[in-house]
Short mmCIF file of C-alpha atoms and ligand atoms in Angstrom, two decimals:
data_model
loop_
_atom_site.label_atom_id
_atom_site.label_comp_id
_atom_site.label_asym_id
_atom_site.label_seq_id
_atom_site.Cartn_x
_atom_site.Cartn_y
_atom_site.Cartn_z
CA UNK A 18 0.00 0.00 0.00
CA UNK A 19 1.18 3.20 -1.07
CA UNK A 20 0.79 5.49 1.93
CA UNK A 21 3.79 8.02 0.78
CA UNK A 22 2.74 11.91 1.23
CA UNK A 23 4.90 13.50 -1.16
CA UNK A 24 5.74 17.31 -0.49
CA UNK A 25 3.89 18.30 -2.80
CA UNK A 26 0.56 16.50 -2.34
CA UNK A 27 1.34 17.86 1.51
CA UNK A 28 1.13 21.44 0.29
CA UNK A 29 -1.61 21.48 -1.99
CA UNK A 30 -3.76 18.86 0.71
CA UNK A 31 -2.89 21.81 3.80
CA UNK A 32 -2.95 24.91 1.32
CA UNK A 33 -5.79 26.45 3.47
CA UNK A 34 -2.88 26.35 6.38
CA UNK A 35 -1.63 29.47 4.05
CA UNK A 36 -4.02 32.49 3.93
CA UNK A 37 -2.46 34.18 1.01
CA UNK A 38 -1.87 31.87 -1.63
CA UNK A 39 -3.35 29.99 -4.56
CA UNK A 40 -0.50 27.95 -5.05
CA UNK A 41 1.62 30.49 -4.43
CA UNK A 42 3.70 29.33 -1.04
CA UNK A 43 3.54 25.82 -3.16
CA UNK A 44 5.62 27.21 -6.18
CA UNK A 45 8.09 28.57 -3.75
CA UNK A 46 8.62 25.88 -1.49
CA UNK A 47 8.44 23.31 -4.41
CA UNK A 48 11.30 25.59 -6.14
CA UNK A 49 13.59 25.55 -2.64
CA UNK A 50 12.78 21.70 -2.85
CA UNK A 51 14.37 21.60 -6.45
CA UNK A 52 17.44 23.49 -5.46
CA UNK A 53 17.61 21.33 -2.38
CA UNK A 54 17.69 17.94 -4.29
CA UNK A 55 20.81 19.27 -6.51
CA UNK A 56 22.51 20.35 -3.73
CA UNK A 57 21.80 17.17 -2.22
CA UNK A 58 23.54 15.09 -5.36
CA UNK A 59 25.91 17.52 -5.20
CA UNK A 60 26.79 17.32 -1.14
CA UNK A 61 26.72 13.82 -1.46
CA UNK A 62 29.41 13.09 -4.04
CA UNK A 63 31.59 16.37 -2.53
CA UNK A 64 34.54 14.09 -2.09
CA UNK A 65 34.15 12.44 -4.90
CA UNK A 66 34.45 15.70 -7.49
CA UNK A 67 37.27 18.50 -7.46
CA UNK A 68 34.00 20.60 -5.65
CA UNK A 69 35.14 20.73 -1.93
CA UNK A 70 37.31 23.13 -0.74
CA UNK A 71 37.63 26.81 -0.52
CA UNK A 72 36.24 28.86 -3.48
CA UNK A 73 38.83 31.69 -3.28
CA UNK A 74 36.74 34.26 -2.15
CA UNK A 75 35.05 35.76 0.66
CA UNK A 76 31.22 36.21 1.77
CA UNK A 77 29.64 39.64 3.54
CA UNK A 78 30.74 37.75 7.08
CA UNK A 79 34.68 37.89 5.58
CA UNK A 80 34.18 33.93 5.85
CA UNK A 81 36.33 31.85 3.23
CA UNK A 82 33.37 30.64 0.32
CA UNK A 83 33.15 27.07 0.12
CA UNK A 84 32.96 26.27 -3.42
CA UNK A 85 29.83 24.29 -2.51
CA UNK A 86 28.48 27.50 -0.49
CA UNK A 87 28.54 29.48 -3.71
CA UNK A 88 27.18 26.36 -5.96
CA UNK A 89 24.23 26.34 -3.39
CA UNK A 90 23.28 29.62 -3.29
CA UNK A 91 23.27 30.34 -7.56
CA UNK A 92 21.09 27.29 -7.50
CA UNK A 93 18.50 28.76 -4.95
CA UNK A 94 18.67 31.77 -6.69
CA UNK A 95 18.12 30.26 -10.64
CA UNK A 96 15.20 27.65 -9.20
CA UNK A 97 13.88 31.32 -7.30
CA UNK A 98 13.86 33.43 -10.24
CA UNK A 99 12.00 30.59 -11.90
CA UNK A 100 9.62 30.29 -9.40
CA UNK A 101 7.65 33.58 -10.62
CA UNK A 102 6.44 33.71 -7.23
CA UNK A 103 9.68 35.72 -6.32
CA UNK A 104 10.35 39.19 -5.75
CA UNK A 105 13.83 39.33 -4.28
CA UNK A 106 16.40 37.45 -2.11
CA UNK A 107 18.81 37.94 0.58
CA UNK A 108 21.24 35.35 1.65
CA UNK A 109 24.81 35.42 3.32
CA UNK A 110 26.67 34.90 0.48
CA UNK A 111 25.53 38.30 -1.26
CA UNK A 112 26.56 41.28 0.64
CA UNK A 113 23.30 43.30 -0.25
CA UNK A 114 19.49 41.86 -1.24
CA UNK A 115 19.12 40.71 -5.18
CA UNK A 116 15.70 41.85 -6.62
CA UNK A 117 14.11 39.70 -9.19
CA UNK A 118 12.51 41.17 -12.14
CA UNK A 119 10.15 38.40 -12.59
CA UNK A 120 6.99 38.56 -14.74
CA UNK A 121 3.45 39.64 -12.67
CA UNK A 122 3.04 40.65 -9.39
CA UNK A 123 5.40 38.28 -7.18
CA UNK A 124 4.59 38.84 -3.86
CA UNK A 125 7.45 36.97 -1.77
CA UNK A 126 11.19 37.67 -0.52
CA UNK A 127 13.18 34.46 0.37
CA UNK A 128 16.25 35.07 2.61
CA UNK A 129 18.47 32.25 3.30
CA UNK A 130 21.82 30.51 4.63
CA UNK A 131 22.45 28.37 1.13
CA UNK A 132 24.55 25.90 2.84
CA UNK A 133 25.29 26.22 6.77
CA UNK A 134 28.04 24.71 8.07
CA UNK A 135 30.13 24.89 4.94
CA UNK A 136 33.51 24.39 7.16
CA UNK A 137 32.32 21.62 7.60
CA UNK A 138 31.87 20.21 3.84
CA UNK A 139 35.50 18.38 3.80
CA UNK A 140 35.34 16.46 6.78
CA UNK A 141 31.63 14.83 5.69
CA UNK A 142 29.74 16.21 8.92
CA UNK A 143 25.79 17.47 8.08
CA UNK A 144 25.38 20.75 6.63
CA UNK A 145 22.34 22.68 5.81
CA UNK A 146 20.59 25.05 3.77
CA UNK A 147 17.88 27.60 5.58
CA UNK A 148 15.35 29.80 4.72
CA UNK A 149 12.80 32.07 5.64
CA UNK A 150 9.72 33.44 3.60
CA UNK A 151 7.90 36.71 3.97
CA UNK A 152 5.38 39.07 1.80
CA UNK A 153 6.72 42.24 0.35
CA UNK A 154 6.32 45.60 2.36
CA UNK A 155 7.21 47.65 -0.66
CA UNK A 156 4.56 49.17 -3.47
CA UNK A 157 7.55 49.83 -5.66
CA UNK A 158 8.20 48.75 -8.86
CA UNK A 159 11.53 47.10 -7.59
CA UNK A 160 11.85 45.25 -3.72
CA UNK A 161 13.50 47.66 -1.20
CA UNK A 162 15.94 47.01 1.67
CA UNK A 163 12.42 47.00 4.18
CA UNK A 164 11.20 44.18 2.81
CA UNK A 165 13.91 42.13 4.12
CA UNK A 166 14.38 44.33 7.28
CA UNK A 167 10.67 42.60 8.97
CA UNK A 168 11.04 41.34 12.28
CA UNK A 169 10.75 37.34 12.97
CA UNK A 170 7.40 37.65 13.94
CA UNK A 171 6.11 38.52 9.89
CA UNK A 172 7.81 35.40 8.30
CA UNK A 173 4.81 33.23 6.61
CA UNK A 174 6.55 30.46 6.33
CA UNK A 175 10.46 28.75 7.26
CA UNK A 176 12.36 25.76 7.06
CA UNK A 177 15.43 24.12 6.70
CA UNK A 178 17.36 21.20 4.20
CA UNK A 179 19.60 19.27 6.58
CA UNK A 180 22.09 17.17 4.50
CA UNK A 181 23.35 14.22 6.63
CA UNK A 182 22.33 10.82 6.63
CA UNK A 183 19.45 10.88 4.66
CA UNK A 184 18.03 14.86 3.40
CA UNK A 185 15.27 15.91 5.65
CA UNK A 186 13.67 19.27 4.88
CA UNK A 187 11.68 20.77 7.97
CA UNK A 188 9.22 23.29 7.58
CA UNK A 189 6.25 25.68 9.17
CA UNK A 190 3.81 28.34 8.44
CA UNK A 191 2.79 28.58 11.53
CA UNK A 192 0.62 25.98 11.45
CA UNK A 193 2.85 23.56 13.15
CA UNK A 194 6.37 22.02 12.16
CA UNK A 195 6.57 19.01 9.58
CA UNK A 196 9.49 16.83 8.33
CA UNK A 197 10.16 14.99 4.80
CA UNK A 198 12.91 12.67 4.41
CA UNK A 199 14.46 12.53 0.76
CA UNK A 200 13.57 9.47 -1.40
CA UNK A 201 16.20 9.13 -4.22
CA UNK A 202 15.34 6.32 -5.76
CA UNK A 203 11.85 8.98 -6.77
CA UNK A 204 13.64 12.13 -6.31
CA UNK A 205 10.48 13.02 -4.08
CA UNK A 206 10.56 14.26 -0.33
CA UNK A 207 8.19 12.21 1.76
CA UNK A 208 6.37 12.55 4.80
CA UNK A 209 8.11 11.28 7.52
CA UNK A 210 7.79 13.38 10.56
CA UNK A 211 4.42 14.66 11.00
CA UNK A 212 3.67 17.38 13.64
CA UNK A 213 7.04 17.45 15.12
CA UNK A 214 6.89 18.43 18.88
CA UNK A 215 9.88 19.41 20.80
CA UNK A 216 10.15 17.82 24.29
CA UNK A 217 9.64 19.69 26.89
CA UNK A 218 12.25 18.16 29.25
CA UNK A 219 15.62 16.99 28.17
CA UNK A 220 18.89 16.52 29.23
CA UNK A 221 21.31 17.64 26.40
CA UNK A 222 22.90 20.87 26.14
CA UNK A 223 24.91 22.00 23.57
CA UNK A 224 26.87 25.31 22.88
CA UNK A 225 31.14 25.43 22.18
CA UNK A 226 32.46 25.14 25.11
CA UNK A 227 35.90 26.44 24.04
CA UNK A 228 34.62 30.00 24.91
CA UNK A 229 33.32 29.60 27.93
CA UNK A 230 35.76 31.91 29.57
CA UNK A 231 34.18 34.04 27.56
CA UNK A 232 30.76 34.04 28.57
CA UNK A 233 28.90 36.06 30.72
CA UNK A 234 28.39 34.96 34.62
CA UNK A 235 24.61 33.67 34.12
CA UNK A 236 25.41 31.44 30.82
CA UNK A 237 28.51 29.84 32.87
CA UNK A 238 26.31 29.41 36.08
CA UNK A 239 23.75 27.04 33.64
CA UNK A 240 26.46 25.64 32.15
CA UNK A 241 28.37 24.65 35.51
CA UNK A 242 24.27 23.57 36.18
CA UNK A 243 24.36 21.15 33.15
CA UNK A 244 27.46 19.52 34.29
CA UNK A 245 26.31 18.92 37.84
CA UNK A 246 23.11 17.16 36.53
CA UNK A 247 25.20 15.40 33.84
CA UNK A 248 23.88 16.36 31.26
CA UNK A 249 24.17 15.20 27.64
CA UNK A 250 27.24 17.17 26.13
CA UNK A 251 26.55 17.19 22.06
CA UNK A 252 27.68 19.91 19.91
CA UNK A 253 27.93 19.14 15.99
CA UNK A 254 29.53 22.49 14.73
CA UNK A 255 26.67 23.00 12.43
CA UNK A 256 23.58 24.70 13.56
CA UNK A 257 21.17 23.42 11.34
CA UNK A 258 22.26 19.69 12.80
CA UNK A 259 22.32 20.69 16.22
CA UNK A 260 18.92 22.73 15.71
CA UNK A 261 17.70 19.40 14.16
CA UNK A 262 18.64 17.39 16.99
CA UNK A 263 17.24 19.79 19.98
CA UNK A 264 14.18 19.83 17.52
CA UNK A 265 13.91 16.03 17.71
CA UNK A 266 15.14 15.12 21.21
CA UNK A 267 14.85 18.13 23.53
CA UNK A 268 17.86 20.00 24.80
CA UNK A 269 19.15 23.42 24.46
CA UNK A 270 21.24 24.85 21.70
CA UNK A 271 23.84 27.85 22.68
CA UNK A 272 25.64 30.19 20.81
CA UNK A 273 25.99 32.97 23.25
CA UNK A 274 27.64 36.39 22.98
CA UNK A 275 30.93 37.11 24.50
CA UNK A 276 33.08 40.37 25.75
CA UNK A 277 35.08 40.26 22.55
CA UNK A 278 31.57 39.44 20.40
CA UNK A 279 28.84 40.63 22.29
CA UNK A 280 26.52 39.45 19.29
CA UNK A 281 27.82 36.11 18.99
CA UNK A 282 28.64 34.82 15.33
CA UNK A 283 24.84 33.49 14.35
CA UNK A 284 22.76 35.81 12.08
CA UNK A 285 19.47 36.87 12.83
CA UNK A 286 17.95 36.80 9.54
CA UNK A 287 19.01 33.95 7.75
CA UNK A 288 19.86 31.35 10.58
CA UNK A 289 18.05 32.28 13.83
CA UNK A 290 14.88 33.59 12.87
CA UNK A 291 13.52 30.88 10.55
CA UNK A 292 14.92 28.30 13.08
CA UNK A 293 13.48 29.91 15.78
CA UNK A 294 10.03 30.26 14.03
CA UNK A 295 10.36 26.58 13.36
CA UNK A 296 11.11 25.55 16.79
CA UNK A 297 8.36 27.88 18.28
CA UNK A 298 5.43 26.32 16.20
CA UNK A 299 7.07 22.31 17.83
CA UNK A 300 6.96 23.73 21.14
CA UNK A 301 10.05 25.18 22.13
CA UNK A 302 11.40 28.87 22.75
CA UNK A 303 14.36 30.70 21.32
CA UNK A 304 16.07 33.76 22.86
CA UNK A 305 18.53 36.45 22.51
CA UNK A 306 19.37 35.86 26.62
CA UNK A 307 17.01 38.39 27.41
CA UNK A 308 13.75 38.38 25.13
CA UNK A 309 12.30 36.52 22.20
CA UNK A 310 14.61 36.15 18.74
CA UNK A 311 11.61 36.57 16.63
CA UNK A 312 11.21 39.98 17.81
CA UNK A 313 14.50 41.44 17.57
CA UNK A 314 14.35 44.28 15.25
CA UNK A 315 16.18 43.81 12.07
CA UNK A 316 18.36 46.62 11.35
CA UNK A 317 21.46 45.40 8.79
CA UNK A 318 20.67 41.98 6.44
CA UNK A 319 24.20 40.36 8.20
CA UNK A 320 23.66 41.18 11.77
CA UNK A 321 24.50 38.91 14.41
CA UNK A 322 22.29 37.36 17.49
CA UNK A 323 23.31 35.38 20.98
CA UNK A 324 21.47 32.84 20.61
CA UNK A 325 19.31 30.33 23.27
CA UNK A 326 16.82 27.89 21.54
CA UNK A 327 15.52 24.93 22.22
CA UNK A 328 13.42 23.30 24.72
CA UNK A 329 11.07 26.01 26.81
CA UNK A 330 12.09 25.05 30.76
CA UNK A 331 16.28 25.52 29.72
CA UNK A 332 15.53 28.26 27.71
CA UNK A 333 13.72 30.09 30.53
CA UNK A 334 16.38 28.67 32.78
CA UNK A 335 19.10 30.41 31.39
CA UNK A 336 17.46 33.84 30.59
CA UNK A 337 17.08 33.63 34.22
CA UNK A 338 20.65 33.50 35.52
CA UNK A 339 21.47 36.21 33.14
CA UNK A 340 19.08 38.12 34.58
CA UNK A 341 20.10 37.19 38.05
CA UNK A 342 23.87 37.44 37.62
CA UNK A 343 23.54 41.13 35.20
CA UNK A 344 26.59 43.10 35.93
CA UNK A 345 28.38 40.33 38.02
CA UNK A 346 32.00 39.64 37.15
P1 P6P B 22 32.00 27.59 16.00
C1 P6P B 22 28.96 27.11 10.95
O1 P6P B 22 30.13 27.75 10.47
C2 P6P B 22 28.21 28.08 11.85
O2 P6P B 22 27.87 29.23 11.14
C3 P6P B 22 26.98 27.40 12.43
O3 P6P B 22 26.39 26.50 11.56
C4 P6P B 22 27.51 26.74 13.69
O4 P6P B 22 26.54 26.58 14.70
C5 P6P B 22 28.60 27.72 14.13
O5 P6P B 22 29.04 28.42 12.96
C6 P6P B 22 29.78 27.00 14.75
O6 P6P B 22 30.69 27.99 15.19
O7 P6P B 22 32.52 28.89 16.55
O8 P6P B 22 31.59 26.64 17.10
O9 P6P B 22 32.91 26.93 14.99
#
């Protein structure tokens, strides 16, 4: 018996789920599906092809280009510009927004992270591509820097492709989080974690520990915490894996700000807001330390976030003791 949801029957089955469209969140998220399954073929044969290693250049964050970073993010924007639903983009690897002349009246901006983790590619560890989805702000004829300047709260939809094992994408629009696991011998993504929920209690923690000198007081206090309770210690080096795994098994994902970074490394646009919108809708919460990532105000395309996500009782935990311990040293 055939019971296989493809993506696309999904979409069209929970369409009402998205106010605006006739088909139109469909096109898009069947276009990042496209560019998903090349970058897929092409993550998974990376050793195989003279395609890893550094690209020679640099992206907006003065981070070496992966040659694969660069192959990911002209596909998104070629299967994008297709899509005709598509009015501009914004992703790390361009150091200002790309409009898209496309024909009619496309109503959507797609920012995304083409492929997180990219130090990652040569040594065969998960990567990921993320994106987030919102509706114009603009009347002009051409997309304007506001339109990818909205706060968390306005995406209508987010998700993420996580390349490791097998190539999950993970998606909401606000109707709750769902998960499709790559079938290559159809080339289709298939249903295979309905209504994710993130558990509410768990003991895994994850952040790089290698700065915790670094940290302020209240971070080191839950961290110290975490110890003492043995917790879990897992930290991938990719955030879209170790978002995956909080997503799946509870926890708390870390990346906080320091005295030398105060904003951490994450971005708010392209890696913490769409993961934090996802993780919301399963259940969880996702802070900057002291209030809610989704409603940080954007103010530059490539600016940075601390970032606390994950399950809601660790989350509140640790927005506590940096309350607590403020000003402490
Ligand atoms: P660190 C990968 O380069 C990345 O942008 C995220 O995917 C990941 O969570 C973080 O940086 C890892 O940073 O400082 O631990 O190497």
């Amino acid at each position: 018996m055939n019971n296989l949801i493809t993506l696309d029957e999904f979409i069209i089955r929970r369409q009402k789920d998205f106010p605006f469209a006739s088909g139109e969140l469909s096109g898009l998220l069947r276009d990042i599906g496209l560019a998903s399954k090349i970058i897929s073929r092409e993550v998974n044969k990376a050793g195989l092809a003279d395609i890893t290693g550094i690209a020679g250049n640099e992206n907006s964050s003065g981070e070496a280009q992966q040659k694969l970073d660069v192959m990911a993010d002209n596909l998104l924007i070629s299967c994008l510009k297709n899509s005709g639903e598509c009015c501009g983009i914004a992703s790390e690897e361009n150091d200002t927004f790309v409009p898209i002349h496309s024909s009619g009246n496309a109503k959507y901006v797609v920012i995304f992270d083409p492929l997180d983790g990219s130090s990652n590619i040569d040594v065969n560890v998960s990567i990921g591509t993320i994106f987030a989805i919102y509706r114009r702000k603009s009347t002009s004829a051409e997309v304007q820097l506001e339109d990818f300047l909205q706060s968390g709260t306005e995406q209508v939809a987010a998700g993420y492709v996580l390349y490791g094992s097998s190539t999950m994408l993970v998606y909401t629009t606000g109707k709750g989080v769902n998960g499709f696991t790559l079938d290559p011998s159809i080339g289709e993504f298939c249903l295979s974690h309905p209504d994710i929920k993130l558990p509410e209690k768990a003991d895994i923690y994850s952040v790089n520990h290698s700065a915790y000198r670094e940290f302020e007081p209240g971070v080191k206090k839950f961290i110290d915490d975490c110890i003492e309770d043995a917790f879990k210690f897992r930290y991938i080096g990719s955030m879209v894996a170790d978002v995956h795994r909080t997503l799946l098994k509870g926890g708390i994902f870390m990346y906080p700000g320091t005295e030398k970074a105060t904003n951490g490394k994450l971005r708010l646009l392209y890696e913490c807001n769409p993961l934090s919108f996802i993780v919301e809708q399963a259940g969880g919460k996702a802070s900057d330390g002291r209030s809610r990532i989704l409603e940080q105000k954007a103010e530059k395309l490539h600016q940075r976030t601390p970032v606390y996500i994950g399950s809601s009782q660790l989350v509140e935990k640790v927005e506590k003791l940096i309350q607590e311990t403020k000003g402490n040293n």
